[in-house]
Every structure is written in C-alpha cells, then in structure tokens.
C-alpha cells in the first residue's frame, strides 16, 4: 500500500512508549490533575493494543501503595516511576523532578533488548522534555501532544488565576522545536503552535480526539434522575469537570442566580449539578465554589457530586437538560463530546476547540465571553424551551458520531509510521554525509 507521497506506506510501529509525567492514566478524571488527557491516553492505548501494538505508559509514582507495574488492559502496561516525593507535588513543582523521572525512563527501557520501542508519544510539556532526551538516546521519533499551551492560557486567564510560569513557556518552546511530530486537537490549536511557538506546519498534524460511543449513549432521563435522587420534572443544569478557575464553574452558578432573579418561580424546579473535585489553583480554596453558592443564595438548588466514573458519569449526562462548559480555555472539550453522545445539549464558551466540539445552533449554543446575563440567556434558551432542546438533543447525537476513538487511534498510528519513516531516512542521510566527509 502507498502513503500520501505515493511511495510504500510506512510500517506501523510494534511498540510505543507513552510518557505521562504528571498524571497517571489510572487516576479518576475530574479531580487533581486528572482530566481529558487521562481519557485520551487510556482510550488510544487500549485501541492500539487491539490493533497489535504494544503500549507501555511511563508515569510518576504518586503513592507508595502503587505497584511498580500494572496491566491496564491486554497489551497495555503502566509503569510507576519514582521521581521525588510521592505526594504533595503540584505540576509547578515537577520540573525539578524531571531529571529523576528521566533516569527512571532510561532504566525502564534498559530492561528490554536494544531497540525495543519504535516511537515515543509524550503528553504535556513535562513529558515532552523527557521524551526529547529519550528520543536522542534511543534513536526513535518523538511525537508530542501539548493538550494545553501556556501562551494561550495566559492570554485568557480567569480572575485570580495565576499565569503559567516562564519555565513552562520556555519548556514548550524547546519541545515544539525538537519533536518530530506535533499532534493537535483542532486546526485552531495548530495555528496557535505555528503563530505563537514557531512550529513547523509540516510537522504539525491535527487529529481530533474521540468519544467512547459504546459507553456514552442516549438513555432514559427519568431513570438517570431517579438514580441521582432528582425529581423527574426538574430543570437540571450540569457542570462536569475539575473545579478550578480555568474551568469556570462559577459562571454557571452566577448565571443560575440570574435565572432565579428573573423568574423566582423557577426555584422549586431548578437543580444545578456539579460533578467534580478541586484541582490546580482551585486547591488553594477548595470550598470556594460552595461558598459562592451560599453567597448567591443557591444552597437549595445546588448539588455537588464527587468525580464520576464509568456508568455513573453517563447517568449525570442523561439526567441533565444541558451541560455547561464555561471554560476560559479548552484545547477540545471531551466533556462536551461525551454529553452530546448521551443526547444532552451543551452550552459552551466560544473558546479554543469548543467551536469544533459543539455545533453552534445544531447540538447546543456557544457563548461569547463569561457575562452571567449572557449565559443566563443561553441557558434559558435551551433548558426552558422543550422544542429547541429536543432538536438540539438529536443534533448532539449526530454531531458526536462524527468523532470516535477508533478514528483518532488510526490517525495516530499513521502519524507514528510517517514520523518513523522520516526519522529513519533523515538518520540515513546524516550517516551518509558523515561517511562522505570521512572519505574525502
């Protein structure tokens, strides 16, 4: 078979090393540093293994109770590497531990015969720094996914959220310059890499994430509400994700308070459902959202759930009239995609990759800015208009079906193969050049 250049299609890798320094794919998304990136790694690794590709995921051990090696799924191994104290380190503390983590990565590779891995895929800039070193040591290509970018986040900070540190900005610049391929979620992110970081467009590949269409499916809202103890006739506005300023759950609360100011009679039916735990800068004030709810007189309508996994998360989506994604920045928005796959419309901020994840006017609404009054307008337009909501519900399912983890995985494997082919040809050309110089 031929590739897009007309030559023989590059061979698929046999073994892939996945680097995820700051969060383990085994952690529950929705709290701490676990989120959409964890879902991405788990879903693509499992599907690679089903296609006959062995995957080893190397991550930092965060507890002495963690076994050194865990089989996450057949063909997928997670290795927990000691690098710094097990607990109490945030992402901003981890650059000081990259040397220790890199040493652990080298030891893990040394357990295998030479040439064991064919490709390295690093996730987030911390992993990219280690992947850069491993690429040069092992002689295999480095494929990198940033997931979020410091320069983009710093341009859209939430009130009170500290800017990303300069060490991250510099680290991202270095990884962008060194990686053999840069994987982005959307064309918007690709442009940001090129314009803000000087990335080579020819090494930048847009591969949208997917959604687990076997798990996230339409179902009975009445059954889901019964399981959660929510009245069948309630108006349910849901937020799912990490509770931190970046994700802006406060916008949903302020908009809900505005809805009640406009229509006090809505109070008897309104439920604002928040599923997630404190994360990132939100850990500094872990009860800030509850305290805001009290200040806004929402205690009687506000319900908090811990991070939900598996079918529990499906029930949250199905129980909601809409899911709000008011983030100040999102590289894609997996929560929006999962909700839509469950036939739940989404009201989202028009930022980052959310205009790709949500079909404005088709599967939900996009909102410019974070003004509570504007958000209240959008929430009311969906949650309080049954005919429009049903139309959006059908559109949400159709939109979600355009995305799947199988498509994402196939595109990743093709990118790995192309990167490997190019890496080999470049290395051979360099060796020939050195030989020519010696002969002269």
Short mmCIF file of C-alpha atoms in Angstrom, two decimals:
data_model
loop_
_atom_site.label_atom_id
_atom_site.label_comp_id
_atom_site.label_asym_id
_atom_site.label_seq_id
_atom_site.Cartn_x
_atom_site.Cartn_y
_atom_site.Cartn_z
CA UNK A 1 0.00 0.00 0.00
CA UNK A 2 1.12 3.57 -0.68
CA UNK A 3 1.18 6.65 1.53
CA UNK A 4 0.12 10.16 0.51
CA UNK A 5 3.51 10.80 -1.12
CA UNK A 6 2.94 7.88 -3.50
CA UNK A 7 5.61 5.59 -2.06
CA UNK A 8 5.24 2.45 0.06
CA UNK A 9 3.18 3.09 3.19
CA UNK A 10 5.44 3.26 6.28
CA UNK A 11 5.26 0.32 8.65
CA UNK A 12 3.11 0.61 11.78
CA UNK A 13 5.17 0.62 15.00
CA UNK A 14 5.37 -2.57 17.04
CA UNK A 15 5.85 -0.92 20.42
CA UNK A 16 5.05 2.59 21.64
CA UNK A 17 6.36 4.30 24.76
CA UNK A 18 3.82 6.78 26.15
CA UNK A 19 5.09 9.38 28.62
CA UNK A 20 2.69 10.99 31.09
CA UNK A 21 4.78 12.54 33.84
CA UNK A 22 2.29 14.48 35.93
CA UNK A 23 -0.78 12.26 35.94
CA UNK A 24 -1.38 8.53 35.69
CA UNK A 25 -3.96 7.18 33.25
CA UNK A 26 -5.21 5.05 36.15
CA UNK A 27 -6.41 8.11 38.08
CA UNK A 28 -10.07 9.13 38.07
CA UNK A 29 -10.66 12.10 35.75
CA UNK A 30 -12.31 15.11 37.33
CA UNK A 31 -10.04 15.81 40.26
CA UNK A 32 -6.39 16.62 40.95
CA UNK A 33 -4.55 16.81 37.64
CA UNK A 34 -6.60 14.06 36.02
CA UNK A 35 -8.84 15.12 33.17
CA UNK A 36 -9.31 14.81 29.44
CA UNK A 37 -5.66 13.92 28.85
CA UNK A 38 -6.07 10.82 31.02
CA UNK A 39 -9.11 9.76 28.99
CA UNK A 40 -7.18 10.36 25.76
CA UNK A 41 -4.25 8.20 26.83
CA UNK A 42 -6.43 5.34 28.10
CA UNK A 43 -8.70 5.22 25.08
CA UNK A 44 -5.97 5.42 22.43
CA UNK A 45 -3.63 3.00 24.25
CA UNK A 46 -6.33 0.34 24.54
CA UNK A 47 -7.22 0.65 20.87
CA UNK A 48 -3.59 0.49 19.78
CA UNK A 49 -3.21 -2.73 21.73
CA UNK A 50 -6.28 -4.19 19.99
CA UNK A 51 -4.51 -3.47 16.71
CA UNK A 52 -1.48 -5.47 17.83
CA UNK A 53 0.71 -2.58 19.03
CA UNK A 54 2.27 -2.99 22.49
CA UNK A 55 1.97 0.15 24.64
CA UNK A 56 3.97 1.00 27.76
CA UNK A 57 2.86 4.07 29.70
CA UNK A 58 5.51 5.58 31.99
CA UNK A 59 4.21 7.89 34.70
CA UNK A 60 5.35 9.28 38.05
CA UNK A 61 4.50 7.30 41.18
CA UNK A 62 2.33 9.44 43.49
CA UNK A 63 1.87 6.89 46.29
CA UNK A 64 4.00 4.24 47.94
CA UNK A 65 0.99 1.92 47.66
CA UNK A 66 1.10 1.89 43.87
CA UNK A 67 2.53 -1.29 42.34
CA UNK A 68 5.52 -0.65 40.09
CA UNK A 69 3.79 -2.28 37.12
CA UNK A 70 0.08 -2.54 36.30
CA UNK A 71 -1.52 -4.21 33.30
CA UNK A 72 -4.20 -1.65 32.41
CA UNK A 73 -5.51 -3.82 29.57
CA UNK A 74 -4.13 -6.67 27.45
CA UNK A 75 -1.15 -5.20 25.64
CA UNK A 76 -1.08 -2.00 27.75
CA UNK A 77 1.33 -1.72 30.70
CA UNK A 78 1.56 1.19 33.15
CA UNK A 79 4.89 1.68 34.95
CA UNK A 80 5.03 3.93 38.01
CA UNK A 81 8.47 5.51 38.29
CA UNK A 82 9.82 7.05 41.48
CA UNK A 83 10.67 10.72 40.98
CA UNK A 84 10.55 12.96 44.02
CA UNK A 85 8.17 12.71 46.99
CA UNK A 86 5.14 10.54 46.36
CA UNK A 87 2.64 13.15 47.48
CA UNK A 88 2.37 16.91 47.82
CA UNK A 89 3.87 17.90 44.46
CA UNK A 90 1.90 20.05 42.06
CA UNK A 91 2.64 20.43 38.35
CA UNK A 92 4.70 23.55 39.02
CA UNK A 93 6.96 21.52 41.34
CA UNK A 94 7.63 18.79 38.80
CA UNK A 95 10.27 20.49 36.58
CA UNK A 96 12.72 19.93 39.45
CA UNK A 97 11.99 16.19 39.27
CA UNK A 98 12.40 15.73 35.52
CA UNK A 99 15.98 14.55 35.88
CA UNK A 100 14.88 11.81 38.32
CA UNK A 101 11.98 10.84 36.09
CA UNK A 102 14.20 10.73 33.00
CA UNK A 103 16.58 8.40 34.86
CA UNK A 104 13.63 6.14 35.65
CA UNK A 105 12.61 6.14 31.99
CA UNK A 106 16.13 5.14 30.92
CA UNK A 107 16.17 2.31 33.48
CA UNK A 108 12.77 1.08 32.28
CA UNK A 109 13.98 0.96 28.69
CA UNK A 110 17.22 -0.76 29.73
CA UNK A 111 15.18 -3.74 30.98
CA UNK A 112 14.36 -4.50 27.36
CA UNK A 113 16.57 -5.54 24.49
CA UNK A 114 18.04 -2.64 22.43
CA UNK A 115 15.63 -1.03 20.01
CA UNK A 116 12.57 -2.11 21.99
CA UNK A 117 10.44 0.99 21.36
CA UNK A 118 9.67 2.24 17.87
CA UNK A 119 8.01 5.52 18.86
CA UNK A 120 7.73 7.86 21.85
CA UNK A 121 4.49 9.77 22.40
CA UNK A 122 4.76 12.42 25.10
CA UNK A 123 1.74 14.15 26.63
CA UNK A 124 2.06 17.69 28.10
CA UNK A 125 5.25 19.70 28.07
CA UNK A 126 6.81 18.00 31.12
CA UNK A 127 6.68 14.66 29.32
CA UNK A 128 7.95 16.33 26.15
CA UNK A 129 11.14 17.37 27.93
CA UNK A 130 11.82 13.76 28.93
CA UNK A 131 10.74 12.48 25.52
CA UNK A 132 13.23 14.79 23.83
CA UNK A 133 16.09 13.19 25.81
CA UNK A 134 14.80 9.66 25.23
CA UNK A 135 14.40 10.30 21.50
CA UNK A 136 18.07 11.20 21.18
CA UNK A 137 19.21 8.28 23.35
CA UNK A 138 17.05 5.61 21.71
CA UNK A 139 17.15 6.83 18.12
CA UNK A 140 13.38 6.79 17.61
CA UNK A 141 10.95 9.60 16.69
CA UNK A 142 9.23 11.79 19.28
CA UNK A 143 5.54 12.54 18.76
CA UNK A 144 4.18 15.15 21.16
CA UNK A 145 0.72 16.27 22.28
CA UNK A 146 0.65 19.53 24.26
CA UNK A 147 -3.03 19.29 25.32
CA UNK A 148 -2.84 22.88 26.60
CA UNK A 149 -0.44 25.73 25.82
CA UNK A 150 0.93 28.23 28.33
CA UNK A 151 0.83 31.22 25.98
CA UNK A 152 -2.82 30.51 25.14
CA UNK A 153 -3.80 30.03 28.77
CA UNK A 154 -2.02 33.21 29.85
CA UNK A 155 -3.93 35.19 27.24
CA UNK A 156 -7.28 34.11 28.73
CA UNK A 157 -6.76 33.85 32.48
CA UNK A 158 -9.69 33.64 34.85
CA UNK A 159 -9.88 36.28 37.57
CA UNK A 160 -7.43 35.40 40.32
CA UNK A 161 -5.82 32.56 38.37
CA UNK A 162 -2.01 32.84 38.38
CA UNK A 163 -0.26 32.88 34.98
CA UNK A 164 1.64 29.85 33.78
CA UNK A 165 5.31 30.18 34.76
CA UNK A 166 8.08 31.16 32.35
CA UNK A 167 9.75 27.77 32.83
CA UNK A 168 6.74 26.19 31.13
CA UNK A 169 6.77 28.68 28.26
CA UNK A 170 10.46 28.02 27.63
CA UNK A 171 9.96 24.27 28.02
CA UNK A 172 7.15 24.26 25.47
CA UNK A 173 9.27 26.26 23.02
CA UNK A 174 12.00 23.65 23.30
CA UNK A 175 9.69 20.67 22.83
CA UNK A 176 7.98 22.26 19.83
CA UNK A 177 11.38 22.79 18.21
CA UNK A 178 12.54 19.22 18.85
CA UNK A 179 9.50 16.98 18.32
CA UNK A 180 9.29 15.03 15.07
CA UNK A 181 5.52 15.43 15.02
CA UNK A 182 3.19 17.71 16.97
CA UNK A 183 -0.34 16.38 17.44
CA UNK A 184 -3.10 18.96 17.90
CA UNK A 185 -6.79 18.53 18.59
CA UNK A 186 -8.03 21.18 16.16
CA UNK A 187 -6.83 23.37 13.32
CA UNK A 188 -7.11 26.29 15.77
CA UNK A 189 -4.51 24.68 18.02
CA UNK A 190 -2.27 24.00 15.01
CA UNK A 191 -2.37 27.70 14.10
CA UNK A 192 -1.55 28.63 17.68
CA UNK A 193 1.51 26.38 17.64
CA UNK A 194 2.71 27.89 14.38
CA UNK A 195 1.96 31.53 15.23
CA UNK A 196 2.89 31.57 18.94
CA UNK A 197 5.65 28.95 19.06
CA UNK A 198 7.07 28.94 15.54
CA UNK A 199 6.15 25.30 14.92
CA UNK A 200 6.90 23.81 11.52
CA UNK A 201 3.49 23.38 9.80
CA UNK A 202 4.80 20.28 8.01
CA UNK A 203 5.41 18.58 11.37
CA UNK A 204 2.06 19.63 12.85
CA UNK A 205 -0.84 17.19 12.47
CA UNK A 206 -4.46 17.81 13.51
CA UNK A 207 -6.11 14.69 14.93
CA UNK A 208 -9.39 15.34 16.77
CA UNK A 209 -9.98 13.33 19.96
CA UNK A 210 -12.89 10.94 20.06
CA UNK A 211 -15.67 9.82 22.32
CA UNK A 212 -16.49 6.34 23.59
CA UNK A 213 -19.66 5.77 21.57
CA UNK A 214 -20.20 2.38 23.21
CA UNK A 215 -20.39 3.86 26.71
CA UNK A 216 -21.84 7.32 26.12
CA UNK A 217 -25.22 6.70 24.53
CA UNK A 218 -28.72 8.18 24.75
CA UNK A 219 -30.87 6.76 27.52
CA UNK A 220 -33.72 7.44 29.89
CA UNK A 221 -33.50 10.78 31.68
CA UNK A 222 -36.17 9.57 34.13
CA UNK A 223 -34.08 6.54 35.18
CA UNK A 224 -30.93 8.65 35.48
CA UNK A 225 -32.73 11.24 37.63
CA UNK A 226 -34.20 8.52 39.81
CA UNK A 227 -30.72 7.09 40.45
CA UNK A 228 -29.46 10.55 41.42
CA UNK A 229 -32.50 11.45 43.52
CA UNK A 230 -33.54 14.30 41.22
CA UNK A 231 -37.25 14.98 40.59
CA UNK A 232 -38.46 13.91 37.16
CA UNK A 233 -39.79 17.41 36.35
CA UNK A 234 -36.66 19.29 37.46
CA UNK A 235 -34.74 21.73 35.27
CA UNK A 236 -31.20 20.33 35.52
CA UNK A 237 -28.11 22.35 34.60
CA UNK A 238 -24.92 20.31 34.95
CA UNK A 239 -21.20 21.02 35.15
CA UNK A 240 -18.75 18.11 34.88
CA UNK A 241 -15.03 18.51 35.41
CA UNK A 242 -12.30 19.79 37.66
CA UNK A 243 -13.28 22.61 39.97
CA UNK A 244 -10.76 25.35 39.23
CA UNK A 245 -10.90 28.91 37.87
CA UNK A 246 -9.84 27.79 34.38
CA UNK A 247 -12.95 25.62 34.04
CA UNK A 248 -15.14 28.50 35.30
CA UNK A 249 -17.90 26.60 37.13
CA UNK A 250 -18.60 29.91 38.91
CA UNK A 251 -20.04 31.21 35.63
CA UNK A 252 -22.75 28.55 35.76
CA UNK A 253 -23.61 29.46 39.35
CA UNK A 254 -23.79 33.18 38.61
CA UNK A 255 -25.95 32.53 35.55
CA UNK A 256 -28.26 30.28 37.57
CA UNK A 257 -28.65 33.04 40.16
CA UNK A 258 -29.57 35.41 37.33
CA UNK A 259 -32.20 32.97 36.07
CA UNK A 260 -33.76 32.87 39.54
CA UNK A 261 -33.70 36.65 39.78
CA UNK A 262 -35.63 36.84 36.53
CA UNK A 263 -38.06 34.05 37.44
CA UNK A 264 -38.28 33.31 41.20
CA UNK A 265 -40.86 30.60 40.48
CA UNK A 266 -38.14 28.53 38.82
CA UNK A 267 -36.52 27.87 42.21
CA UNK A 268 -38.87 24.99 43.04
CA UNK A 269 -37.71 23.05 39.94
CA UNK A 270 -34.09 24.15 39.36
CA UNK A 271 -31.17 21.79 40.10
CA UNK A 272 -27.59 22.92 39.48
CA UNK A 273 -25.49 19.75 39.46
CA UNK A 274 -21.70 20.00 39.83
CA UNK A 275 -19.73 16.74 39.41
CA UNK A 276 -16.00 17.03 40.06
CA UNK A 277 -13.31 17.82 42.58
CA UNK A 278 -10.89 20.67 43.28
CA UNK A 279 -7.88 20.82 41.00
CA UNK A 280 -4.90 23.01 40.16
CA UNK A 281 -5.21 26.53 41.52
CA UNK A 282 -8.65 25.54 42.84
CA UNK A 283 -6.92 23.54 45.57
CA UNK A 284 -5.90 26.80 47.25
CA UNK A 285 -9.56 27.41 48.16
CA UNK A 286 -11.23 24.01 47.89
CA UNK A 287 -14.57 25.28 49.23
CA UNK A 288 -14.70 28.47 47.19
CA UNK A 289 -17.45 27.20 44.86
CA UNK A 290 -19.65 26.07 47.75
CA UNK A 291 -19.14 29.43 49.44
CA UNK A 292 -20.06 31.23 46.22
CA UNK A 293 -23.23 29.16 46.02
CA UNK A 294 -24.17 30.26 49.53
CA UNK A 295 -23.41 33.90 48.73
CA UNK A 296 -25.65 33.65 45.64
CA UNK A 297 -28.48 32.03 47.66
CA UNK A 298 -28.24 28.79 45.71
CA UNK A 299 -27.86 26.31 48.56
CA UNK A 300 -31.32 24.85 47.98
CA UNK A 301 -30.76 24.23 44.25
CA UNK A 302 -27.03 23.39 44.20
CA UNK A 303 -25.87 19.76 44.39
CA UNK A 304 -22.27 18.58 44.47
CA UNK A 305 -21.14 15.12 43.40
CA UNK A 306 -17.61 13.70 43.59
CA UNK A 307 -15.84 12.89 40.31
CA UNK A 308 -17.89 10.30 38.46
CA UNK A 309 -16.52 7.33 36.56
CA UNK A 310 -17.96 4.77 34.19
CA UNK A 311 -21.73 4.47 34.05
CA UNK A 312 -22.15 6.91 36.94
CA UNK A 313 -20.94 9.68 34.64
CA UNK A 314 -23.35 8.54 31.93
CA UNK A 315 -26.24 8.96 34.38
CA UNK A 316 -25.14 12.53 35.15
CA UNK A 317 -25.19 13.43 31.45
CA UNK A 318 -28.55 11.75 30.83
CA UNK A 319 -30.13 13.42 33.86
CA UNK A 320 -29.21 16.91 32.66
CA UNK A 321 -31.27 19.17 30.42
CA UNK A 322 -27.95 20.65 29.37
CA UNK A 323 -24.29 20.50 30.26
CA UNK A 324 -22.46 23.80 30.66
CA UNK A 325 -18.80 24.10 29.62
CA UNK A 326 -17.90 27.71 30.50
CA UNK A 327 -14.11 27.24 30.45
CA UNK A 328 -11.75 30.15 29.79
CA UNK A 329 -9.70 27.81 27.61
CA UNK A 330 -10.16 24.29 26.24
CA UNK A 331 -7.98 22.60 23.64
CA UNK A 332 -11.02 20.49 22.69
CA UNK A 333 -13.66 19.69 25.33
CA UNK A 334 -14.17 15.97 25.92
CA UNK A 335 -16.94 16.64 28.44
CA UNK A 336 -18.92 18.43 25.74
CA UNK A 337 -18.47 15.48 23.39
CA UNK A 338 -19.47 12.87 26.00
CA UNK A 339 -22.58 14.83 26.94
CA UNK A 340 -23.64 15.16 23.32
CA UNK A 341 -23.14 11.43 22.73
CA UNK A 342 -25.69 10.94 25.54
CA UNK A 343 -28.13 13.23 23.63
CA UNK A 344 -27.63 16.12 26.05
CA UNK A 345 -27.24 19.60 24.52
CA UNK A 346 -24.23 21.69 25.52
CA UNK A 347 -23.89 25.39 26.24
CA UNK A 348 -20.19 26.22 25.96
CA UNK A 349 -17.83 29.16 25.86
CA UNK A 350 -16.71 30.04 22.34
CA UNK A 351 -13.03 29.43 23.13
CA UNK A 352 -10.25 27.10 21.98
CA UNK A 353 -11.51 23.86 20.48
CA UNK A 354 -15.08 24.14 21.81
CA UNK A 355 -16.40 25.58 18.50
CA UNK A 356 -15.29 22.25 16.99
CA UNK A 357 -16.60 20.08 19.81
CA UNK A 358 -20.01 21.82 19.80
CA UNK A 359 -22.13 22.58 16.73
CA UNK A 360 -23.44 26.07 17.48
CA UNK A 361 -27.17 26.05 16.82
CA UNK A 362 -27.05 22.35 15.97
CA UNK A 363 -26.09 20.49 19.15
CA UNK A 364 -26.13 23.42 21.57
CA UNK A 365 -25.07 27.03 21.85
CA UNK A 366 -21.74 28.83 22.03
CA UNK A 367 -21.47 31.93 24.22
CA UNK A 368 -19.01 34.76 23.68
CA UNK A 369 -17.44 35.81 26.96
CA UNK A 370 -18.43 34.92 30.51
CA UNK A 371 -21.03 37.54 31.39
CA UNK A 372 -23.63 35.89 33.69
CA UNK A 373 -26.55 37.65 31.99
CA UNK A 374 -25.48 36.41 28.56
CA UNK A 375 -25.01 32.92 29.96
CA UNK A 376 -28.43 33.07 31.60
CA UNK A 377 -29.93 33.91 28.20
CA UNK A 378 -28.27 30.87 26.61
CA UNK A 379 -29.17 28.51 29.45
CA UNK A 380 -32.81 29.59 29.33
CA UNK A 381 -32.91 29.27 25.55
CA UNK A 382 -32.03 25.57 25.86
CA UNK A 383 -33.25 24.36 29.25
CA UNK A 384 -36.60 26.17 29.24
CA UNK A 385 -37.52 25.61 25.59
CA UNK A 386 -38.55 21.96 25.18
CA UNK A 387 -38.88 22.04 21.38
CA UNK A 388 -35.46 23.60 20.89
CA UNK A 389 -33.92 21.27 23.45
CA UNK A 390 -35.27 18.21 21.66
CA UNK A 391 -33.90 19.49 18.38
CA UNK A 392 -30.51 20.10 19.94
CA UNK A 393 -30.65 16.65 21.55
CA UNK A 394 -30.97 14.95 18.17
CA UNK A 395 -28.27 17.19 16.74
CA UNK A 396 -25.98 16.38 19.66
CA UNK A 397 -26.07 12.65 18.94
CA UNK A 398 -25.43 13.22 15.24
CA UNK A 399 -22.53 15.58 15.96
CA UNK A 400 -20.89 13.22 18.47
CA UNK A 401 -21.00 10.37 15.98
CA UNK A 402 -18.58 12.30 13.77
CA UNK A 403 -15.88 11.60 16.38
CA UNK A 404 -14.60 8.26 17.63
CA UNK A 405 -11.51 6.99 19.41
CA UNK A 406 -11.04 4.41 16.64
CA UNK A 407 -10.57 7.21 14.08
CA UNK A 408 -8.22 9.01 16.47
CA UNK A 409 -6.16 5.87 17.03
CA UNK A 410 -5.89 5.04 13.34
CA UNK A 411 -4.70 8.58 12.61
CA UNK A 412 -2.14 8.41 15.43
CA UNK A 413 -0.72 5.12 14.17
CA UNK A 414 -0.44 6.53 10.66
CA UNK A 415 1.37 9.58 12.07
CA UNK A 416 3.73 7.38 14.09
CA UNK A 417 4.55 5.44 10.94
CA UNK A 418 5.22 8.56 8.88
CA UNK A 419 7.37 10.05 11.65
CA UNK A 420 9.33 6.81 11.91
CA UNK A 421 9.89 6.63 8.16
CA UNK A 422 11.07 10.24 8.01
CA UNK A 423 13.29 9.78 11.09
CA UNK A 424 14.96 6.73 9.52
CA UNK A 425 15.55 8.48 6.19
CA UNK A 426 16.97 11.56 7.94
CA UNK A 427 19.29 9.44 10.07
CA UNK A 428 20.48 7.52 7.00
CA UNK A 429 21.14 10.77 5.12
CA UNK A 430 23.11 12.15 8.07
CA UNK A 431 25.18 8.96 8.27
CA UNK A 432 25.87 9.08 4.54
CA UNK A 433 27.00 12.68 4.88
CA UNK A 434 29.38 11.79 7.68
CA UNK A 435 30.77 8.89 5.63
CA UNK A 436 31.28 11.17 2.66
CA UNK A 437 33.20 13.66 4.74
CA UNK A 438 35.42 10.88 6.10
CA UNK A 439 36.13 9.51 2.61
CA UNK A 440 37.23 12.96 1.41
#
